[in-house]
Amino acid sequence: MPTRVLVPSGVLGLGFDRKALARGVAMRPDIICIDGGSTDSGPFSLGAGQSKYSRAATKSEWRILMQARAEAGVPLVIGTAGTCGTDSTVDWMHDITTELAEELGQSVKIARLYSGQPVGRIARALEAGDVTPLTPAPEIRLDDLSNIVALAGAEQIQAALATGADIVIAGRTTDTATIAALPLLHGDAAGGAWHGAKIAECGALCSTNPTSGVIMVDFDTDGFTVEPMAESAACTPHSVSAHMLYENSDPFHLYEPGGYLDVTGARYTALDQRRVRVEGSEWVPGPYTVKLEGARIAGYQTTILAILRNAHYVKNASLWVERLTAYLTGEIESRMGLTQGDYSLEFRLIGVNGALGDLENRSGDPVEIGVLGIITAASQPIAAEIGKLINPFVLHYPLTDSEELPTFAFPYSPATTDRGPLYEFALNHVMRLSDPMEAFRIELSQIGAEVPA
Amino acid sequence: MRLGDLVLKVRSKNAGPFWVTIDIFCDRPEIFGQVRDNLSTRAVAELYQVPEQLLKRFDIEDLRVVKFSIPRPVVQGSAADRDMHGAQYAALLEEYEFD
């Protein structure tokens, strides 16, 4: 059965063209799907179990989508709710949804799909040989992970839809799962379902006008057709096929729970000036595995930023930092009793190799250099104490013993900033399941009066 | 000449926390052929200081794109990371002197 999926944008919180959304709703989609997150901003969101986007932006966009859902009379699904898709961010999204339903006077049935993993489950799977590392994978250590999630696929979204929910708030899912779920349920081509989902998961990024957001995908038994909803946007065979490059280490193969997508044989054809037809993508079934993500606290940080503008110091910045570091290492040891294994102190020269570090192969003649000191220690009080200890020297340390004390530019007071915990990604593994729902659970809630189906 | 002056665009981005992927958009077919034939995998591996055998390379004629994926020199967000989104890695290839 043909399936029409409306994708309002690549992620909730980044905005979309409202006219384009209205046009999409008028075309009577079967479902509205949007992604809520990604690992792209780093491990903090997963580690802390917090959304990266503001509640205000999330709520204002979700309000519009909840209104679109009511008008279209079809399910609204969000995947990887709250950036990281932990149980805490699913609940955060559920709170926002409940508030909005009350404000809008909507009666809605909500299904929450939880992807959070208790450590015990992962430990048992590991012991049973059901956890396999991907390349490159950090060594598995489960004792200190703050959050673990498994990436749900189409089956878990289908289970949530089967409850008859108006709104599905899913924890961590693959980028494609929410979009592929209904076409697969309808028996549309599996290769086309996953491929079309991948093309649409970043919204209008597969078109000539990425910021317009809204995309419609029509799935059927032979493939899919993709069309941007903004009048100013067009999909071309190039804009669509080039999207397979984006944030993919392999542009032809995409691994999902239960198999992989192979687009080597895909054919992209322009139907007209703005629609592209895609056929020939293949789905290759395999073992049912779900990818795992986890984060742990790798220390606590305090930073300090000084700016060197004096030409003598700009010219000799690397040497200055070398001398300063050696001096501070001694000071920290003699005053705090900490040796180099207890903390790390790194100075990065912004204007020299701030972005690329050792990979930098160019040098120039900068007007000024930002010296960013990063302290990482076992606790925030220790990191903060080291920050205070080094502060006067970062301000005044001379290049040689025979010169006057310099004074550099601190942009703010206090010069140090406590950054809180530093999280790190701790898993790049897949876990084999005997049943797709084995590692996921669904909770239902009803806001307002129940509407008989 | 610098590779970036020859081609339409060089783009890099994370592909998950453990990989970074770099796309060279060549625009014209003859430029694609030139980059495909003359940009060695070894040179790119050296530029990013990763073992050549870990680097994935795709020469995609239909798109006129040469794509490289490398395990991230440092894992995204780790204490040593300097570029959370991996988007500045492209600069090294953009400025690569290419005959």
XYZ file of N, CA and C in Angstrom, chain B residues 5-99:
285
model
N 41.110 25.130 -4.792
C 40.944 26.071 -5.907
C 40.496 25.350 -7.175
N 40.730 24.042 -7.212
C 40.420 23.250 -8.398
C 38.966 22.768 -8.366
N 38.504 22.400 -7.184
C 37.189 21.749 -7.071
C 36.133 22.737 -6.580
N 34.882 22.254 -6.589
C 33.765 23.103 -6.171
C 33.785 23.323 -4.656
N 33.999 22.236 -3.911
C 33.894 22.337 -2.452
C 34.548 21.128 -1.802
N 35.191 21.359 -0.656
C 35.651 20.246 0.177
C 34.919 20.386 1.508
N 34.251 19.315 1.920
C 33.426 19.378 3.130
C 33.817 18.231 4.053
N 33.898 18.487 5.347
C 34.097 17.380 6.280
C 33.058 17.453 7.380
N 32.754 16.299 7.958
C 31.732 16.239 9.008
C 31.893 14.915 9.744
N 31.501 14.890 11.007
C 31.468 13.618 11.725
C 30.562 12.643 10.996
N 30.925 11.364 11.044
C 29.987 10.310 10.650
C 29.889 9.429 11.892
N 29.112 9.904 12.877
C 29.108 9.273 14.193
C 30.317 9.749 14.980
N 30.381 9.420 16.281
C 31.440 9.956 17.133
C 32.843 9.428 16.826
N 32.931 8.345 16.022
C 34.230 7.692 15.860
C 34.829 7.851 14.464
N 34.074 8.480 13.555
C 34.561 8.655 12.179
C 34.366 10.098 11.737
N 35.211 10.503 10.807
C 34.979 11.775 10.137
C 35.030 11.483 8.643
N 34.161 12.125 7.885
C 34.101 11.847 6.454
C 34.300 13.144 5.676
N 35.070 13.045 4.606
C 35.460 14.235 3.847
C 35.025 14.044 2.393
N 34.233 14.973 1.890
C 33.710 14.869 0.528
C 34.337 15.954 -0.344
N 34.883 15.540 -1.472
C 35.435 16.497 -2.433
C 34.472 16.562 -3.620
N 33.768 17.684 -3.744
C 32.802 17.860 -4.835
C 33.542 18.469 -6.025
N 33.563 17.735 -7.150
C 34.431 18.137 -8.253
C 33.748 18.933 -9.371
N 32.451 19.013 -9.357
C 31.742 19.786 -10.365
C 31.885 19.186 -11.771
N 32.977 19.445 -12.451
C 33.104 18.989 -13.851
C 33.737 17.594 -13.933
N 33.302 16.774 -14.901
C 33.816 15.412 -15.022
C 35.338 15.352 -15.170
N 35.912 16.297 -15.900
C 37.372 16.205 -16.100
C 38.128 16.511 -14.806
N 37.541 17.388 -13.990
C 38.173 17.677 -12.694
C 38.063 16.430 -11.805
N 36.883 15.794 -11.848
C 36.716 14.562 -11.073
C 37.781 13.536 -11.470
N 37.974 13.367 -12.776
C 38.964 12.405 -13.263
C 40.364 12.752 -12.767
N 40.659 14.028 -12.779
C 41.982 14.496 -12.338
C 42.195 14.193 -10.851
N 41.171 14.480 -10.036
C 41.303 14.245 -8.593
C 41.358 12.736 -8.328
N 40.474 11.986 -9.000
C 40.440 10.537 -8.796
C 41.798 9.911 -9.119
N 42.402 10.355 -10.234
C 43.628 9.706 -10.690
C 44.888 10.203 -9.984
N 44.855 11.436 -9.509
C 46.109 12.015 -9.003
C 46.170 12.240 -7.493
N 45.031 12.154 -6.832
C 45.069 12.332 -5.367
C 45.228 10.948 -4.743
N 46.390 10.682 -4.187
C 46.623 9.324 -3.686
C 46.054 9.156 -2.290
N 45.602 7.949 -2.042
C 45.070 7.606 -0.725
C 46.156 7.784 0.334
N 47.385 7.443 -0.044
C 48.482 7.568 0.915
C 48.681 9.025 1.335
N 48.601 9.944 0.370
C 48.793 11.361 0.687
C 47.726 11.836 1.678
N 46.506 11.368 1.489
C 45.424 11.781 2.391
C 45.636 11.175 3.776
N 46.058 9.917 3.809
C 46.336 9.262 5.098
C 47.427 10.016 5.854
N 48.438 10.458 5.117
C 49.543 11.198 5.760
C 49.070 12.553 6.283
N 48.229 13.203 5.485
C 47.704 14.523 5.873
C 46.960 14.432 7.215
N 46.200 13.355 7.386
C 45.387 13.201 8.600
C 46.049 12.275 9.633
N 47.276 11.859 9.325
C 48.044 11.016 10.245
C 47.264 9.792 10.723
N 46.646 9.104 9.764
C 45.983 7.827 10.092
C 46.593 6.738 9.211
N 46.636 5.495 9.718
C 47.169 4.402 8.890
C 46.345 4.252 7.606
N 47.042 4.118 6.493
C 46.376 4.091 5.191
C 45.311 3.000 5.109
N 45.568 1.854 5.749
C 44.626 0.738 5.616
C 43.304 0.992 6.355
N 43.268 2.001 7.241
C 42.024 2.310 7.956
C 41.163 3.322 7.208
N 41.737 3.909 6.175
C 41.025 4.955 5.448
C 40.120 4.321 4.376
N 38.863 4.783 4.315
C 37.960 4.290 3.266
C 37.901 5.342 2.160
N 37.918 4.863 0.925
C 37.881 5.792 -0.198
C 36.772 5.398 -1.168
N 36.027 6.377 -1.634
C 34.982 6.127 -2.621
C 35.136 7.141 -3.758
N 35.331 6.639 -4.970
C 35.358 7.506 -6.153
C 33.989 7.370 -6.820
N 33.158 8.384 -6.684
C 31.762 8.265 -7.119
C 31.553 9.095 -8.384
N 31.637 8.410 -9.500
C 31.619 9.093 -10.791
C 30.294 9.847 -11.021
N 29.163 9.202 -10.685
C 27.855 9.826 -10.934
C 27.744 11.193 -10.266
N 28.318 11.306 -9.075
C 28.218 12.565 -8.326
C 29.430 13.459 -8.541
N 30.442 12.908 -9.208
C 31.722 13.602 -9.373
C 32.287 13.995 -8.004
N 32.248 12.995 -7.120
C 32.710 13.206 -5.749
C 33.764 12.156 -5.408
N 34.854 12.602 -4.780
C 35.794 11.671 -4.163
C 35.617 11.828 -2.657
N 35.351 10.689 -2.014
C 35.010 10.720 -0.587
C 36.029 9.903 0.199
N 36.466 10.447 1.319
C 37.349 9.718 2.224
C 36.696 9.660 3.605
N 36.745 8.493 4.241
C 36.297 8.390 5.632
C 37.456 7.862 6.460
N 37.694 8.523 7.580
C 38.818 8.107 8.441
C 38.340 7.977 9.872
N 38.907 6.996 10.602
C 38.614 6.981 12.036
C 39.075 8.327 12.596
N 38.265 8.927 13.426
C 38.632 10.250 13.953
C 39.993 10.183 14.654
N 40.894 11.130 14.359
C 42.188 11.151 15.053
C 42.003 11.185 16.577
N 40.966 11.889 17.052
C 40.570 11.802 18.461
C 39.045 11.640 18.480
N 38.556 10.830 19.411
C 37.119 10.565 19.469
C 36.371 11.867 19.757
N 35.247 12.029 19.092
C 34.446 13.251 19.257
C 34.135 13.502 20.739
N 34.424 14.699 21.180
C 34.064 15.100 22.538
C 35.021 14.631 23.621
N 36.043 13.843 23.252
C 37.006 13.423 24.271
C 37.845 14.637 24.677
N 38.606 14.488 25.768
C 39.347 15.639 26.304
C 40.269 16.250 25.244
N 40.781 15.433 24.346
C 41.745 15.937 23.366
C 41.079 16.506 22.109
N 39.750 16.382 21.994
C 39.084 16.840 20.769
C 39.104 18.370 20.693
N 39.327 18.876 19.489
C 39.362 20.332 19.280
C 38.264 20.801 18.347
N 37.554 19.863 17.744
C 36.569 20.228 16.715
C 35.396 19.264 16.807
N 34.419 19.633 17.617
C 33.312 18.741 17.976
C 32.581 18.186 16.756
N 32.433 18.987 15.720
C 31.660 18.553 14.553
C 32.541 18.036 13.413
N 33.835 18.175 13.573
C 34.754 17.645 12.560
C 34.733 18.410 11.248
N 34.149 19.588 11.262
C 33.954 20.293 9.996
C 35.202 21.046 9.526
N 36.168 21.254 10.428
C 37.379 21.993 10.032
C 38.474 21.088 9.482
N 38.285 19.778 9.628
C 39.277 18.863 9.048
C 39.407 19.090 7.539
N 38.324 19.544 6.920
C 38.324 19.756 5.464
C 39.425 20.724 5.039
N 39.787 21.652 5.921
C 40.753 22.698 5.542
C 42.075 22.092 5.068
N 42.473 20.979 5.676
C 43.761 20.373 5.308
C 43.757 19.910 3.850
N 42.659 19.307 3.427
C 42.585 18.850 2.030
C 42.359 20.025 1.079
N 41.579 20.979 1.552
C 41.312 22.170 0.750
C 42.631 22.867 0.381
N 43.563 22.885 1.321
C 44.819 23.607 1.113
C 45.941 22.698 0.617
N 45.599 21.461 0.334
C 46.610 20.503 -0.126
C 47.124 20.904 -1.508
N 48.434 20.982 -1.649
C 49.037 21.378 -2.936
C 48.968 20.206 -3.895
N 48.332 20.430 -5.028
C 47.925 19.348 -5.916
C 48.329 19.693 -7.334
N 48.957 18.727 -8.029
C 49.402 19.023 -9.408
C 48.387 18.493 -10.420
